[in-house]
Amino acid sequence: MEDSYRHKGLRKKLVRAIADKGIEDKAVLQAMEKIPRHWFMDNAFVEYAYQDQAFPIGSGQTISQPYTVAFQTELLGVRKRGEKVLEVGTGSGYQAAILCELKAKLFSIERHRHLYEKAKYILGEMGYRPRLFCGDGYKGLPAYAPFDRILVTCGAPEIPQDLIDQLDEGGRMVVPIGQGDVQTMTLLEKKKGGELHRSTHGIFSFVPMK
Ligand code: SAH
């Protein structure tokens, strides 16, 4: 796992491009500048790791586009060290590394065993210690609820009720909603007392939630 000056330089450029596209959260940009995205992709794709594009990671899945990772992370708003965050769709583990870098107490679920194993290995090598699970994230992780933040990184037809139930009061959930190729980025805030507030934040394209 090497991270050369060239990689670092390309990453700096990528982060500048993402900031130009409207991402303002300094902590998010710093985390993205620090984490070698190419470690989460197959060797053959090293050249592509620092383009603002999604890429195949095996099992028919993709590592999300860097801008999308930044956008979802900014919207999620991880503020305090040790905030409990649930991610649905670990995939490559890249988004998970960003959340760990933001000092979240991270729980992440992936349904493909091969991806789960790979993510577990690389995150461990990097010294991060998220709790990773292999299984169906549609039902969340009731045993570990409630969560301060929930981030879904695959397109869901609607917001799964189990995830809403597992969101703490004062919590935020970011989930791309929609069937087919495109989804509406949706933010769900659970107010004190349990009232839900829903807002939408543009159109994105994710692999589907299964
Ligand atoms: N956050 C990932 C993005 C991966 S794409 C990254 O940074 O690379 C979305 C992932 O969601 C895929 O790996 C897919 O296998 C997974 N997924 C889809 N439906 C799921 C479900 N019901 N439970 C858990 N994971 C799911």
PDB file of C-alpha atoms and ligand atoms in Angstrom:
ATOM      1  CA  MET A   1       0.000   0.000   0.000  1.00  0.00           C
ATOM      2  CA  GLU A   2       2.014   2.933  -1.210  1.00  0.00           C
ATOM      3  CA  ASP A   3       0.943   6.540  -1.362  1.00  0.00           C
ATOM      4  CA  SER A   4       3.368   8.426  -3.575  1.00  0.00           C
ATOM      5  CA  TYR A   5       3.815  12.159  -4.111  1.00  0.00           C
ATOM      6  CA  ARG A   6       2.029  11.681  -7.396  1.00  0.00           C
ATOM      7  CA  HIS A   7      -0.990  10.123  -5.674  1.00  0.00           C
ATOM      8  CA  LYS A   8      -0.990  12.921  -3.102  1.00  0.00           C
ATOM      9  CA  GLY A   9      -0.793  15.543  -5.818  1.00  0.00           C
ATOM     10  CA  LEU A  10      -3.642  14.018  -7.789  1.00  0.00           C
ATOM     11  CA  ARG A  11      -5.698  13.835  -4.616  1.00  0.00           C
ATOM     12  CA  LYS A  12      -5.097  17.500  -3.842  1.00  0.00           C
ATOM     13  CA  LYS A  13      -6.341  18.369  -7.309  1.00  0.00           C
ATOM     14  CA  LEU A  14      -9.403  16.177  -6.912  1.00  0.00           C
ATOM     15  CA  VAL A  15     -10.288  17.782  -3.581  1.00  0.00           C
ATOM     16  CA  ARG A  16      -9.911  21.234  -5.124  1.00  0.00           C
ATOM     17  CA  ALA A  17     -12.295  20.184  -7.914  1.00  0.00           C
ATOM     18  CA  ILE A  18     -14.818  18.918  -5.362  1.00  0.00           C
ATOM     19  CA  ALA A  19     -14.611  22.187  -3.433  1.00  0.00           C
ATOM     20  CA  ASP A  20     -15.199  24.034  -6.721  1.00  0.00           C
ATOM     21  CA  LYS A  21     -18.363  21.971  -7.181  1.00  0.00           C
ATOM     22  CA  GLY A  22     -19.702  23.424  -3.925  1.00  0.00           C
ATOM     23  CA  ILE A  23     -18.522  21.274  -0.997  1.00  0.00           C
ATOM     24  CA  GLU A  24     -17.621  23.634   1.862  1.00  0.00           C
ATOM     25  CA  ASP A  25     -17.167  21.408   4.912  1.00  0.00           C
ATOM     26  CA  LYS A  26     -13.457  21.708   5.764  1.00  0.00           C
ATOM     27  CA  ALA A  27     -13.361  18.507   7.818  1.00  0.00           C
ATOM     28  CA  VAL A  28     -14.826  16.525   4.913  1.00  0.00           C
ATOM     29  CA  LEU A  29     -12.368  18.001   2.404  1.00  0.00           C
ATOM     30  CA  GLN A  30      -9.453  17.347   4.764  1.00  0.00           C
ATOM     31  CA  ALA A  31     -10.493  13.716   5.255  1.00  0.00           C
ATOM     32  CA  MET A  32     -10.703  13.236   1.499  1.00  0.00           C
ATOM     33  CA  GLU A  33      -7.296  14.781   1.004  1.00  0.00           C
ATOM     34  CA  LYS A  34      -5.841  12.430   3.590  1.00  0.00           C
ATOM     35  CA  ILE A  35      -7.359   9.083   2.538  1.00  0.00           C
ATOM     36  CA  PRO A  36      -5.724   7.284  -0.405  1.00  0.00           C
ATOM     37  CA  ARG A  37      -8.752   6.383  -2.535  1.00  0.00           C
ATOM     38  CA  HIS A  38      -6.604   4.166  -4.757  1.00  0.00           C
ATOM     39  CA  TRP A  39      -6.165   1.714  -1.871  1.00  0.00           C
ATOM     40  CA  PHE A  40      -9.875   0.920  -2.183  1.00  0.00           C
ATOM     41  CA  MET A  41      -9.705   0.079  -5.860  1.00  0.00           C
ATOM     42  CA  ASP A  42      -8.064  -2.720  -7.825  1.00  0.00           C
ATOM     43  CA  ASN A  43      -4.540  -2.023  -8.996  1.00  0.00           C
ATOM     44  CA  ALA A  44      -5.656  -1.809 -12.600  1.00  0.00           C
ATOM     45  CA  PHE A  45      -7.673   1.278 -11.687  1.00  0.00           C
ATOM     46  CA  VAL A  46      -4.995   3.318  -9.924  1.00  0.00           C
ATOM     47  CA  GLU A  47      -4.934   5.734 -12.846  1.00  0.00           C
ATOM     48  CA  TYR A  48      -8.640   6.395 -12.376  1.00  0.00           C
ATOM     49  CA  ALA A  49      -8.716   6.692  -8.591  1.00  0.00           C
ATOM     50  CA  TYR A  50      -8.372  10.475  -8.649  1.00  0.00           C
ATOM     51  CA  GLN A  51     -10.920  11.255 -11.311  1.00  0.00           C
ATOM     52  CA  ASP A  52     -14.292  12.371 -10.024  1.00  0.00           C
ATOM     53  CA  GLN A  53     -16.017   9.185 -11.119  1.00  0.00           C
ATOM     54  CA  ALA A  54     -17.626   6.065  -9.717  1.00  0.00           C
ATOM     55  CA  PHE A  55     -15.745   2.841 -10.411  1.00  0.00           C
ATOM     56  CA  PRO A  56     -16.303  -0.940 -10.377  1.00  0.00           C
ATOM     57  CA  ILE A  57     -15.106  -2.712  -7.209  1.00  0.00           C
ATOM     58  CA  GLY A  58     -16.253  -6.267  -8.022  1.00  0.00           C
ATOM     59  CA  SER A  59     -19.469  -8.186  -7.305  1.00  0.00           C
ATOM     60  CA  GLY A  60     -21.209  -5.821  -9.743  1.00  0.00           C
ATOM     61  CA  GLN A  61     -20.860  -2.894  -7.296  1.00  0.00           C
ATOM     62  CA  THR A  62     -19.142   0.483  -7.478  1.00  0.00           C
ATOM     63  CA  ILE A  63     -17.124   2.815  -5.274  1.00  0.00           C
ATOM     64  CA  SER A  64     -19.194   6.022  -5.218  1.00  0.00           C
ATOM     65  CA  GLN A  65     -18.036   9.100  -7.115  1.00  0.00           C
ATOM     66  CA  PRO A  66     -15.838  11.280  -4.842  1.00  0.00           C
ATOM     67  CA  TYR A  67     -18.185  14.263  -5.188  1.00  0.00           C
ATOM     68  CA  THR A  68     -21.101  12.082  -4.109  1.00  0.00           C
ATOM     69  CA  VAL A  69     -19.152  10.820  -1.080  1.00  0.00           C
ATOM     70  CA  ALA A  70     -18.337  14.419  -0.129  1.00  0.00           C
ATOM     71  CA  PHE A  71     -21.937  15.555  -0.685  1.00  0.00           C
ATOM     72  CA  GLN A  72     -23.480  12.773   1.391  1.00  0.00           C
ATOM     73  CA  THR A  73     -20.921  13.223   4.170  1.00  0.00           C
ATOM     74  CA  GLU A  74     -21.471  16.975   4.315  1.00  0.00           C
ATOM     75  CA  LEU A  75     -25.246  16.495   4.447  1.00  0.00           C
ATOM     76  CA  LEU A  76     -24.877  13.862   7.175  1.00  0.00           C
ATOM     77  CA  GLY A  77     -23.091  16.443   9.332  1.00  0.00           C
ATOM     78  CA  VAL A  78     -20.916  14.359  11.661  1.00  0.00           C
ATOM     79  CA  ARG A  79     -19.914  16.940  14.239  1.00  0.00           C
ATOM     80  CA  LYS A  80     -18.920  15.323  17.502  1.00  0.00           C
ATOM     81  CA  ARG A  81     -16.243  12.743  18.204  1.00  0.00           C
ATOM     82  CA  GLY A  82     -17.846   9.361  18.886  1.00  0.00           C
ATOM     83  CA  GLU A  83     -21.184  10.037  17.203  1.00  0.00           C
ATOM     84  CA  LYS A  84     -22.837   6.715  16.401  1.00  0.00           C
ATOM     85  CA  VAL A  85     -23.122   6.351  12.637  1.00  0.00           C
ATOM     86  CA  LEU A  86     -24.697   3.493  10.685  1.00  0.00           C
ATOM     87  CA  GLU A  87     -23.676   3.072   7.055  1.00  0.00           C
ATOM     88  CA  VAL A  88     -25.692   0.773   4.789  1.00  0.00           C
ATOM     89  CA  GLY A  89     -23.534  -0.462   1.882  1.00  0.00           C
ATOM     90  CA  THR A  90     -19.871  -0.655   2.988  1.00  0.00           C
ATOM     91  CA  GLY A  91     -18.801  -1.501  -0.567  1.00  0.00           C
ATOM     92  CA  SER A  92     -15.098  -0.719  -0.931  1.00  0.00           C
ATOM     93  CA  GLY A  93     -14.895   0.805   2.566  1.00  0.00           C
ATOM     94  CA  TYR A  94     -13.847   4.219   1.228  1.00  0.00           C
ATOM     95  CA  GLN A  95     -16.844   6.101   2.620  1.00  0.00           C
ATOM     96  CA  ALA A  96     -16.341   4.204   5.880  1.00  0.00           C
ATOM     97  CA  ALA A  97     -12.732   5.437   6.076  1.00  0.00           C
ATOM     98  CA  ILE A  98     -13.931   9.033   5.621  1.00  0.00           C
ATOM     99  CA  LEU A  99     -16.431   8.611   8.473  1.00  0.00           C
ATOM    100  CA  CYS A 100     -13.764   7.046  10.714  1.00  0.00           C
ATOM    101  CA  GLU A 101     -11.458   9.948   9.904  1.00  0.00           C
ATOM    102  CA  LEU A 102     -14.255  12.289  11.079  1.00  0.00           C
ATOM    103  CA  LYS A 103     -14.070  10.377  14.408  1.00  0.00           C
ATOM    104  CA  ALA A 104     -17.465   8.732  14.089  1.00  0.00           C
ATOM    105  CA  LYS A 105     -18.159   5.519  15.995  1.00  0.00           C
ATOM    106  CA  LEU A 106     -18.996   3.636  12.831  1.00  0.00           C
ATOM    107  CA  PHE A 107     -21.180   0.598  12.187  1.00  0.00           C
ATOM    108  CA  SER A 108     -21.362  -0.480   8.548  1.00  0.00           C
ATOM    109  CA  ILE A 109     -23.210  -3.316   6.769  1.00  0.00           C
ATOM    110  CA  GLU A 110     -22.473  -4.899   3.401  1.00  0.00           C
ATOM    111  CA  ARG A 111     -24.426  -7.744   1.804  1.00  0.00           C
ATOM    112  CA  HIS A 112     -21.604  -9.075  -0.411  1.00  0.00           C
ATOM    113  CA  ARG A 113     -19.214 -11.192   1.635  1.00  0.00           C
ATOM    114  CA  HIS A 114     -16.301 -10.616  -0.736  1.00  0.00           C
ATOM    115  CA  LEU A 115     -16.601  -6.824  -0.420  1.00  0.00           C
ATOM    116  CA  TYR A 116     -17.105  -7.069   3.337  1.00  0.00           C
ATOM    117  CA  GLU A 117     -13.878  -9.097   3.670  1.00  0.00           C
ATOM    118  CA  LYS A 118     -11.898  -6.715   1.479  1.00  0.00           C
ATOM    119  CA  ALA A 119     -13.147  -3.606   3.295  1.00  0.00           C
ATOM    120  CA  LYS A 120     -12.405  -5.198   6.659  1.00  0.00           C
ATOM    121  CA  TYR A 121      -8.835  -5.941   5.609  1.00  0.00           C
ATOM    122  CA  ILE A 122      -7.992  -2.518   4.199  1.00  0.00           C
ATOM    123  CA  LEU A 123      -9.648  -0.528   7.012  1.00  0.00           C
ATOM    124  CA  GLY A 124      -7.797  -2.674   9.552  1.00  0.00           C
ATOM    125  CA  GLU A 125      -4.482  -2.079   7.762  1.00  0.00           C
ATOM    126  CA  MET A 126      -5.152   1.655   7.962  1.00  0.00           C
ATOM    127  CA  GLY A 127      -5.715   1.431  11.704  1.00  0.00           C
ATOM    128  CA  TYR A 128      -9.426   2.171  11.676  1.00  0.00           C
ATOM    129  CA  ARG A 129     -11.681   0.054  13.845  1.00  0.00           C
ATOM    130  CA  PRO A 130     -15.263   0.323  12.590  1.00  0.00           C
ATOM    131  CA  ARG A 131     -17.745  -2.438  13.446  1.00  0.00           C
ATOM    132  CA  LEU A 132     -18.365  -4.163  10.105  1.00  0.00           C
ATOM    133  CA  PHE A 133     -21.216  -6.586   9.429  1.00  0.00           C
ATOM    134  CA  CYS A 134     -22.053  -8.847   6.522  1.00  0.00           C
ATOM    135  CA  GLY A 135     -25.804  -8.970   5.994  1.00  0.00           C
ATOM    136  CA  ASP A 136     -28.942  -7.157   4.907  1.00  0.00           C
ATOM    137  CA  GLY A 137     -28.759  -3.485   5.820  1.00  0.00           C
ATOM    138  CA  TYR A 138     -32.419  -2.944   4.966  1.00  0.00           C
ATOM    139  CA  LYS A 139     -33.230  -3.943   8.524  1.00  0.00           C
ATOM    140  CA  GLY A 140     -30.408  -1.898  10.038  1.00  0.00           C
ATOM    141  CA  LEU A 141     -28.764  -3.077  13.257  1.00  0.00           C
ATOM    142  CA  PRO A 142     -31.482  -3.062  15.948  1.00  0.00           C
ATOM    143  CA  ALA A 143     -29.104  -4.456  18.573  1.00  0.00           C
ATOM    144  CA  TYR A 144     -26.900  -1.338  18.295  1.00  0.00           C
ATOM    145  CA  ALA A 145     -29.614   1.313  17.850  1.00  0.00           C
ATOM    146  CA  PRO A 146     -30.280   4.164  18.244  1.00  0.00           C
ATOM    147  CA  PHE A 147     -27.899   5.934  15.838  1.00  0.00           C
ATOM    148  CA  ASP A 148     -27.115   9.655  15.654  1.00  0.00           C
ATOM    149  CA  ARG A 149     -26.575   9.407  11.921  1.00  0.00           C
ATOM    150  CA  ILE A 150     -27.586   6.899   9.240  1.00  0.00           C
ATOM    151  CA  LEU A 151     -26.064   6.955   5.767  1.00  0.00           C
ATOM    152  CA  VAL A 152     -27.408   4.769   2.967  1.00  0.00           C
ATOM    153  CA  THR A 153     -25.026   4.444   0.011  1.00  0.00           C
ATOM    154  CA  CYS A 154     -27.307   2.472  -2.318  1.00  0.00           C
ATOM    155  CA  GLY A 155     -30.566   3.569  -3.965  1.00  0.00           C
ATOM    156  CA  ALA A 156     -33.636   2.589  -1.935  1.00  0.00           C
ATOM    157  CA  PRO A 157     -37.211   2.528  -3.293  1.00  0.00           C
ATOM    158  CA  GLU A 158     -38.367   4.229  -0.083  1.00  0.00           C
ATOM    159  CA  ILE A 159     -36.925   4.941   3.365  1.00  0.00           C
ATOM    160  CA  PRO A 160     -36.894   1.613   5.212  1.00  0.00           C
ATOM    161  CA  GLN A 161     -39.095   1.915   8.327  1.00  0.00           C
ATOM    162  CA  ASP A 162     -36.591  -0.084  10.393  1.00  0.00           C
ATOM    163  CA  LEU A 163     -33.948   2.562   9.709  1.00  0.00           C
ATOM    164  CA  ILE A 164     -36.330   5.382  10.669  1.00  0.00           C
ATOM    165  CA  ASP A 165     -37.039   3.545  13.935  1.00  0.00           C
ATOM    166  CA  GLN A 166     -33.299   3.191  14.617  1.00  0.00           C
ATOM    167  CA  LEU A 167     -32.588   6.918  14.179  1.00  0.00           C
ATOM    168  CA  ASP A 168     -32.219   8.773  17.479  1.00  0.00           C
ATOM    169  CA  GLU A 169     -34.132  11.978  18.250  1.00  0.00           C
ATOM    170  CA  GLY A 170     -32.063  14.850  16.941  1.00  0.00           C
ATOM    171  CA  GLY A 171     -30.597  12.451  14.376  1.00  0.00           C
ATOM    172  CA  ARG A 172     -30.103  12.747  10.619  1.00  0.00           C
ATOM    173  CA  MET A 173     -30.429  10.136   7.888  1.00  0.00           C
ATOM    174  CA  VAL A 174     -29.146  10.611   4.337  1.00  0.00           C
ATOM    175  CA  VAL A 175     -30.613   8.239   1.773  1.00  0.00           C
ATOM    176  CA  PRO A 176     -30.907   8.273  -2.026  1.00  0.00           C
ATOM    177  CA  ILE A 177     -34.566   7.490  -2.803  1.00  0.00           C
ATOM    178  CA  GLY A 178     -35.852   6.184  -6.096  1.00  0.00           C
ATOM    179  CA  GLN A 179     -36.291   3.166  -8.307  1.00  0.00           C
ATOM    180  CA  GLY A 180     -34.374   2.727 -11.535  1.00  0.00           C
ATOM    181  CA  ASP A 181     -31.158   4.493 -12.473  1.00  0.00           C
ATOM    182  CA  VAL A 182     -31.533   7.773 -10.605  1.00  0.00           C
ATOM    183  CA  GLN A 183     -32.454   8.745  -7.056  1.00  0.00           C
ATOM    184  CA  THR A 184     -33.327  11.879  -5.139  1.00  0.00           C
ATOM    185  CA  MET A 185     -30.889  12.603  -2.329  1.00  0.00           C
ATOM    186  CA  THR A 186     -33.094  12.774   0.736  1.00  0.00           C
ATOM    187  CA  LEU A 187     -32.337  14.088   4.215  1.00  0.00           C
ATOM    188  CA  LEU A 188     -34.559  12.897   7.037  1.00  0.00           C
ATOM    189  CA  GLU A 189     -34.260  14.695  10.358  1.00  0.00           C
ATOM    190  CA  LYS A 190     -35.855  13.302  13.480  1.00  0.00           C
ATOM    191  CA  LYS A 191     -36.728  16.161  15.796  1.00  0.00           C
ATOM    192  CA  LYS A 192     -36.991  16.003  19.583  1.00  0.00           C
ATOM    193  CA  GLY A 193     -40.296  14.245  20.255  1.00  0.00           C
ATOM    194  CA  GLY A 194     -39.893  12.101  17.143  1.00  0.00           C
ATOM    195  CA  GLU A 195     -41.351  14.401  14.483  1.00  0.00           C
ATOM    196  CA  LEU A 196     -39.842  13.758  11.041  1.00  0.00           C
ATOM    197  CA  HIS A 197     -38.700  16.440   8.624  1.00  0.00           C
ATOM    198  CA  ARG A 198     -37.862  15.457   5.072  1.00  0.00           C
ATOM    199  CA  SER A 199     -35.970  17.516   2.484  1.00  0.00           C
ATOM    200  CA  THR A 200     -34.518  16.736  -0.940  1.00  0.00           C
ATOM    201  CA  HIS A 201     -31.078  17.624  -2.273  1.00  0.00           C
ATOM    202  CA  GLY A 202     -30.758  16.868  -5.960  1.00  0.00           C
ATOM    203  CA  ILE A 203     -30.482  13.896  -8.274  1.00  0.00           C
ATOM    204  CA  PHE A 204     -27.784  11.226  -8.036  1.00  0.00           C
ATOM    205  CA  SER A 205     -27.164   7.767  -9.398  1.00  0.00           C
ATOM    206  CA  PHE A 206     -26.465   4.774  -7.133  1.00  0.00           C
ATOM    207  CA  VAL A 207     -26.457   1.000  -7.423  1.00  0.00           C
ATOM    208  CA  PRO A 208     -29.762  -0.335  -6.104  1.00  0.00           C
ATOM    209  CA  MET A 209     -30.410  -1.485  -2.559  1.00  0.00           C
ATOM    210  CA  LYS A 210     -31.278  -5.201  -2.560  1.00  0.00           C
TER     211      LYS A 210
HETATM  212  N1  SAH B   1     -20.053   3.266   0.463  1.00  0.00           N
HETATM  213  C1  SAH B   1     -19.528   2.465  -0.628  1.00  0.00           C
HETATM  214  C2  SAH B   1     -20.424   2.530  -1.843  1.00  0.00           C
HETATM  215  C3  SAH B   1     -20.693   1.161  -2.360  1.00  0.00           C
HETATM  216  S1  SAH B   1     -22.039   1.013  -3.500  1.00  0.00           S
HETATM  217  C4  SAH B   1     -18.091   2.861  -0.962  1.00  0.00           C
HETATM  218  O1  SAH B   1     -17.589   3.838  -0.397  1.00  0.00           O
HETATM  219  O2  SAH B   1     -17.448   2.190  -1.759  1.00  0.00           O
HETATM  220  C5  SAH B   1     -23.331   0.431  -2.437  1.00  0.00           C
HETATM  221  C6  SAH B   1     -23.127  -0.878  -1.729  1.00  0.00           C
HETATM  222  O3  SAH B   1     -24.371  -1.209  -1.090  1.00  0.00           O
HETATM  223  C7  SAH B   1     -22.780  -2.086  -2.611  1.00  0.00           C
HETATM  224  O4  SAH B   1     -21.571  -2.615  -2.193  1.00  0.00           O
HETATM  225  C8  SAH B   1     -23.941  -3.065  -2.376  1.00  0.00           C
HETATM  226  O5  SAH B   1     -23.523  -4.413  -2.353  1.00  0.00           O
HETATM  227  C9  SAH B   1     -24.467  -2.624  -1.024  1.00  0.00           C
HETATM  228  N2  SAH B   1     -25.848  -2.980  -0.733  1.00  0.00           N
HETATM  229  C10 SAH B   1     -26.929  -2.952  -1.544  1.00  0.00           C
HETATM  230  N3  SAH B   1     -28.035  -3.346  -0.897  1.00  0.00           N
HETATM  231  C11 SAH B   1     -27.649  -3.642   0.372  1.00  0.00           C
HETATM  232  C12 SAH B   1     -28.340  -4.124   1.522  1.00  0.00           C
HETATM  233  N4  SAH B   1     -29.649  -4.376   1.505  1.00  0.00           N
HETATM  234  N5  SAH B   1     -27.634  -4.318   2.661  1.00  0.00           N
HETATM  235  C13 SAH B   1     -26.287  -4.068   2.700  1.00  0.00           C
HETATM  236  N6  SAH B   1     -25.591  -3.621   1.648  1.00  0.00           N
HETATM  237  C14 SAH B   1     -26.262  -3.419   0.484  1.00  0.00           C
END
